[in-house]
Short mmCIF file of C-alpha atoms and ligand atoms in Angstrom, two decimals:
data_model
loop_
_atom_site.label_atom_id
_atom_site.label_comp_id
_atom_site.label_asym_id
_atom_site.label_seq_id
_atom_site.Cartn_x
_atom_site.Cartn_y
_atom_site.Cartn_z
CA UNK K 275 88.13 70.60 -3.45
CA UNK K 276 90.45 68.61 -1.48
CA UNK K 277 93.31 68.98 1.11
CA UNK K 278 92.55 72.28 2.07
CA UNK K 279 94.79 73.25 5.48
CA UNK K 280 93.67 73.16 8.81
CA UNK K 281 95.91 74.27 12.04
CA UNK K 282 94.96 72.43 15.18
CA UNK K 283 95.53 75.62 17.28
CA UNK K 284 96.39 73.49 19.93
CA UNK K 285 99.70 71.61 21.85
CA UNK K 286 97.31 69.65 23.91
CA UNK K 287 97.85 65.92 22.21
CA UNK K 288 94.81 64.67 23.74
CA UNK K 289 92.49 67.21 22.03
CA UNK K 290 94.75 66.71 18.83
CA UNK K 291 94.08 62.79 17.89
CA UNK K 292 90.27 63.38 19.29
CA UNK K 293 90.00 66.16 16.11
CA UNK K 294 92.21 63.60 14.09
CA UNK K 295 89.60 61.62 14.07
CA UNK K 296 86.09 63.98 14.56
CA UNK K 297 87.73 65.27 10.78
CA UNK K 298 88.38 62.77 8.68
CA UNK K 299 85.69 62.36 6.71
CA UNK K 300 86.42 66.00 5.95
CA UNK K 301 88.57 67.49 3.06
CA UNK K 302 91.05 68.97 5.27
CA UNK K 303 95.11 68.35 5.67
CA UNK K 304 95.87 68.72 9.23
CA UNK K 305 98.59 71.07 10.27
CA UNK K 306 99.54 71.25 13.28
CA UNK K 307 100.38 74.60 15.50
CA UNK K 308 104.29 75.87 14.99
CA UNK K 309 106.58 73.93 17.52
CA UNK K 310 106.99 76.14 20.93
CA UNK K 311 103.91 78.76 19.67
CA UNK K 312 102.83 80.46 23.28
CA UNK K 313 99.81 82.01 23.17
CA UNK K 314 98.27 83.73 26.01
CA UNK K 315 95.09 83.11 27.10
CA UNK K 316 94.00 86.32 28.47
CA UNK K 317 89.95 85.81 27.94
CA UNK K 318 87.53 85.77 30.43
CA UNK K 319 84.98 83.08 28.76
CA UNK K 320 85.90 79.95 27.27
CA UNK K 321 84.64 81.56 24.21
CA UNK K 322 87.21 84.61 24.05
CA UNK K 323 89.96 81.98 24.67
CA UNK K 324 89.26 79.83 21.59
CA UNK K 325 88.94 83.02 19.95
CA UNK K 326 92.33 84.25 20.76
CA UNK K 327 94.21 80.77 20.23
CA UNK K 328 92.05 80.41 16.63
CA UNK K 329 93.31 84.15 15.26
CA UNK K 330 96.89 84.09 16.31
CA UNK K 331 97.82 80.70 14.77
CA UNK K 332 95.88 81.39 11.46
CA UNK K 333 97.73 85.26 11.56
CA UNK K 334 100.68 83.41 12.39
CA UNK K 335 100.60 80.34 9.82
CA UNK K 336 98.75 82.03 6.98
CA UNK K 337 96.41 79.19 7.25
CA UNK K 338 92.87 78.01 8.27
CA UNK K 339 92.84 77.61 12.15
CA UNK K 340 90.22 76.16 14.38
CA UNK K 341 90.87 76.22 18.79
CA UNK K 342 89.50 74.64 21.02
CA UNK K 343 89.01 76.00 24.78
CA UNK K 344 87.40 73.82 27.06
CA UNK K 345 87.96 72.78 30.41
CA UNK K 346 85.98 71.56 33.90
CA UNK K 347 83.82 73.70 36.16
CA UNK K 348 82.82 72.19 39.33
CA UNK K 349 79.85 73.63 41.23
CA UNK K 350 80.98 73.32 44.74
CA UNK K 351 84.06 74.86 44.12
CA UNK K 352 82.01 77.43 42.47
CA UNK K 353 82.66 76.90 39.04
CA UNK K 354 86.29 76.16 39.27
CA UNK K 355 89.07 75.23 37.91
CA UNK K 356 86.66 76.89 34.96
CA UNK K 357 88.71 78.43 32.25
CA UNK K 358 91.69 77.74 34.58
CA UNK K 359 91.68 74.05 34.23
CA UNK K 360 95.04 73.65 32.48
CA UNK K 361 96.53 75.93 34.50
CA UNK K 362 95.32 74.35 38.10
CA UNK K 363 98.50 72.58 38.45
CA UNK K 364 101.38 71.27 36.31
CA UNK K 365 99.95 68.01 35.06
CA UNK K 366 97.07 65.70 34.48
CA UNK K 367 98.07 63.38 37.62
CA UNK K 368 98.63 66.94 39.79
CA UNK K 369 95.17 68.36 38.27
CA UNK K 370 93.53 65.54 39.58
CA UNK K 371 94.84 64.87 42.57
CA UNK K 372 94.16 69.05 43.55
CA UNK K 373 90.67 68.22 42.58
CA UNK K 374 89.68 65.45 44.46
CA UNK K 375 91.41 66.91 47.82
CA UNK K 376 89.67 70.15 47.37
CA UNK K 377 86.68 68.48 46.94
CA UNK K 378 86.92 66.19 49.42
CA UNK K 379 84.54 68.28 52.35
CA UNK K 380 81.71 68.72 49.88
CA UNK K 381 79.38 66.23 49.18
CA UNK K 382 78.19 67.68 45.88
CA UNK K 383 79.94 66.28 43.11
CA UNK K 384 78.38 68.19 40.13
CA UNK K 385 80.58 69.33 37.27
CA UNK K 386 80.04 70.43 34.09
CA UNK K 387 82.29 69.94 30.99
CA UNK K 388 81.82 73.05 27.79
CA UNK K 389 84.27 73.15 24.83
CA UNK K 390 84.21 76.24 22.66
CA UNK K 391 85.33 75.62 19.29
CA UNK K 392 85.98 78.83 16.77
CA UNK K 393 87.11 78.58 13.64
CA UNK K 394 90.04 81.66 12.05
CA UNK K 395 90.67 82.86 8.63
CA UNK K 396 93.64 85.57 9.77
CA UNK K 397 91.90 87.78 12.53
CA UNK K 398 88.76 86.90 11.18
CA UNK K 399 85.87 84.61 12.71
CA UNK K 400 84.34 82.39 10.86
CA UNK K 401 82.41 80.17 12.98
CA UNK K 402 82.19 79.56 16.87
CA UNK K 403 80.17 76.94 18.72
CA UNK K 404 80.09 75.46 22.54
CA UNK K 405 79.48 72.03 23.78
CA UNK K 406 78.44 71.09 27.39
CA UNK K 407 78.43 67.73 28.96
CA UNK K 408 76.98 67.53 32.47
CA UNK K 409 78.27 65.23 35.42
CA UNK K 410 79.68 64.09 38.85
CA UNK K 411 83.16 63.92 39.93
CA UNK K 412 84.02 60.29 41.22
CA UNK K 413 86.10 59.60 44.47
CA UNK K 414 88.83 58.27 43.00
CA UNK K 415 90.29 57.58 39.34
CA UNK K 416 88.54 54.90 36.80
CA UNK K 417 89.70 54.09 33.44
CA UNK K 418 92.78 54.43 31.34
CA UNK K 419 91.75 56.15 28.27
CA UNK K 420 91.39 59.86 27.02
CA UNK K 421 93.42 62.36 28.85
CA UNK K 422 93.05 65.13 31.30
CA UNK K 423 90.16 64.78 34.00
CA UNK K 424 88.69 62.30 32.14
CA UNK K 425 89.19 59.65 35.29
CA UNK K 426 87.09 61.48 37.15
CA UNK K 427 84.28 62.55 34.91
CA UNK K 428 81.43 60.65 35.01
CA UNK K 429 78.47 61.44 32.62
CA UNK K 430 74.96 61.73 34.54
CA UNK K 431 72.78 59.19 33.45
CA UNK K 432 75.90 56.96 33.18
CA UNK K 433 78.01 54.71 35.41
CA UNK K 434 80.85 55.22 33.46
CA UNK K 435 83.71 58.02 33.68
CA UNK K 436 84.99 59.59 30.27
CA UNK K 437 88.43 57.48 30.77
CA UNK K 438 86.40 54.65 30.82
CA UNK K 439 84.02 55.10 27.21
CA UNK K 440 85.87 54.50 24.13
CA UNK K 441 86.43 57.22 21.78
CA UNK K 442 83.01 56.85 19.97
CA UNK K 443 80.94 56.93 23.23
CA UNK K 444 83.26 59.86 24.91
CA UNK K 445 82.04 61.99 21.30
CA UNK K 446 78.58 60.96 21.42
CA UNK K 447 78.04 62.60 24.91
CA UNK K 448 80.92 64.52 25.75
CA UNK K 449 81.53 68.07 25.64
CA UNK K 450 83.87 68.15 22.70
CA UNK K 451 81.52 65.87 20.37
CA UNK K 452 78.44 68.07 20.92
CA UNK K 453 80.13 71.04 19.87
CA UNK K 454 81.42 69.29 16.98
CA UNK K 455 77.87 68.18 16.02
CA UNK K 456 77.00 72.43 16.00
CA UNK K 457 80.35 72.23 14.25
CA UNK K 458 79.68 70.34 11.10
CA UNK K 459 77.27 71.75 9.15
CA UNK K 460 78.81 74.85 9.52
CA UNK K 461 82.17 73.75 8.20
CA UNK K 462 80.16 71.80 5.19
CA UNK K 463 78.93 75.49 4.58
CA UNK K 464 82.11 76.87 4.85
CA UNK K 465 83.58 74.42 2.91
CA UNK K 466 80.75 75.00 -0.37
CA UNK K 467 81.58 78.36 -0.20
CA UNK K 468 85.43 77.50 -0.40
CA UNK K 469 84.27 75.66 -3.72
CA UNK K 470 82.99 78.69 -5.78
P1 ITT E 1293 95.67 74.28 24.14
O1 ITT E 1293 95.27 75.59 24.74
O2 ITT E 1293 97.02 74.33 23.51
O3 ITT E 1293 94.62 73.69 23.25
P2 ITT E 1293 95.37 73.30 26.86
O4 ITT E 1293 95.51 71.93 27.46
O5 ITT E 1293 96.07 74.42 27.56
O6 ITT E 1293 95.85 73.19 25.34
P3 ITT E 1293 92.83 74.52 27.46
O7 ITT E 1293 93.45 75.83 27.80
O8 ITT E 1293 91.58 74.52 26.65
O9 ITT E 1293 93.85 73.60 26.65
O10 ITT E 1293 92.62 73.73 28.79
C1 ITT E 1293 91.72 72.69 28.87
C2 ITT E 1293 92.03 71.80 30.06
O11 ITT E 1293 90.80 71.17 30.42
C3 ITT E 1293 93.02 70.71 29.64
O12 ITT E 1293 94.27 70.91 30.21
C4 ITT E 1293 92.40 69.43 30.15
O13 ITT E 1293 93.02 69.05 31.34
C5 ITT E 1293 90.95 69.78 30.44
N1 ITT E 1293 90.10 69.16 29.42
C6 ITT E 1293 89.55 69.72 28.30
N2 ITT E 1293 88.88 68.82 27.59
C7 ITT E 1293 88.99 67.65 28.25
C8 ITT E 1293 88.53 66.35 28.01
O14 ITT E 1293 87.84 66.04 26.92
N3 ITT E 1293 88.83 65.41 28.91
C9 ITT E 1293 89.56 65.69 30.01
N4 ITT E 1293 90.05 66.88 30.30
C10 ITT E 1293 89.78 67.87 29.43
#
C-alpha cells in the first residue's frame, strides 16, 4: 500500500503546501487539480462547496480527490464575507483592506474561521468533516506568514494573529488543523479498507 493518488481539489497555493505537509506521513502521491479547472461554487454551506469542488475533480481526473472550503465569517458584518470570502474582492491585500474598512464603525471584532474538508471517489462521498477556529479581527495587519486573512486573525485566548504562528501552531488551533484531526482517522480507515 503505497503512493496511492490524491488531487488537491484546490488552486489556492496557500491551502496546497498547508495539506503538503498535514499528509505526509500518509501513503498518498499528491496530484494536483488540472491547470485552468473552474469549478463553480454554487453551494450554500461551506459543506456543499467542498462537496462540489471534491466530486468534479475526482469525475474529472479519475482519481481520489479531497476539497477544502473554508473561509471567514465575521459577526458584525453578520456572518460575512462567509462562504464568499474568496470572492470579496480580487486579492488577499484587497480582501483585507475591504475588511478592516467595513469593519471599522463596529467595535465587535468577533470572527470565526470553519474549513470543510470532503473527501471524492468519482461522484461519490467518502468522508466530510468541519473545523472551526474562533477569534477577533485586529486593527491593522501583523505577521508575514500563511496567506489570506491570516494578518488579521487573531486566535482568542492568544495574542498572536495566524500570520504570526508558524505552521505547527497555525494547525494546532486553526480551523484547517482541527478538521484535519476529524480527518485522520477516517482516512487511516479509508486507507485499511483500500488494503483488502
Ligand atoms: P479553492 O476553491 O480552489 O480551494 P479558494 O481560495 O477559492 O481556492 P475557498 O473558496 O475555500 O478557496 O475560499 C476560501 C477563502 O478564505 C480564501 O480565499 C482565503 O482568503 C480564506 N481562507 C481560507 N482559509 C484560510 C486560512 O487558513 N488563512 C487565511 N485565509 C483563509
Amino acid at each position: 500500500m503505497d503512493n496511492i493518488p490524491l488531487v488537491i481539489a484546490s488552486g489556492n497555493e496557500g491551502k496546497i503546501k498547508e495539506f503538503q505537509k498535514l499528509l505526509e506521513d500518509f501513503p498518498f502521491k499528491l496530484l494536483t487539480q488540472p491547470f485552468g479547472f473552474e469549478i463553480e461554487e454554487t453551494g450554500t454551506t461551506f459543506l456543499e462547496n467542498a462537496r462540489i469542488k471534491a466530486i468534479a475533480v475526482s469525475k474529472e481526473t479519475g482519481n481520489l480527490s479531497l476539497a477544502d472550503d473554508s473561509g471567514l465569517s465575521v459577526e458584525a458584518l453578520g456572518g460575512a464575507p462567509g462562504i464568499y470570502s474568496s470572492r470579496y474582492a480580487n486579492s488577499d491585500e484587497e480582501r483585507i483592506k475591504k475588511l478592516l474598512s467595513e469593519l471599522k464603525p463596529y467595535s465587535n471584532r468577533k470572527a470565526k474561521f470553519e474549513c470543510a474538508l470532503c473527501i471524492a471517489s468519482r461522484e461519490k462521498v467518502l468522508v466530510e468533516v468541519t473545523g472551526f477556529c474562533e477569534g477577533q479581527i485586529t486593527f491593522s495587519k501583523k505577521g508575514n506568514n500563511g496567506f489570506g486573512y491570516d494578518p488579521i486573525f487573531q486566535v482568542s485566548g492568544l495574542g498572536e494573529t495566524f500570520a504570526e504562528m508558524n505552521y505547527e501552531k497555525k494547525m494546532q488551533v486553526g480551523h484547517r488543523g482541527n478538521a484535519f484531526k476529524l480527518l485522520k482517522p477516517e482516512l487511516k480507515k479509508l486507507l485499511t479498507l483500500n488494503e483488502k
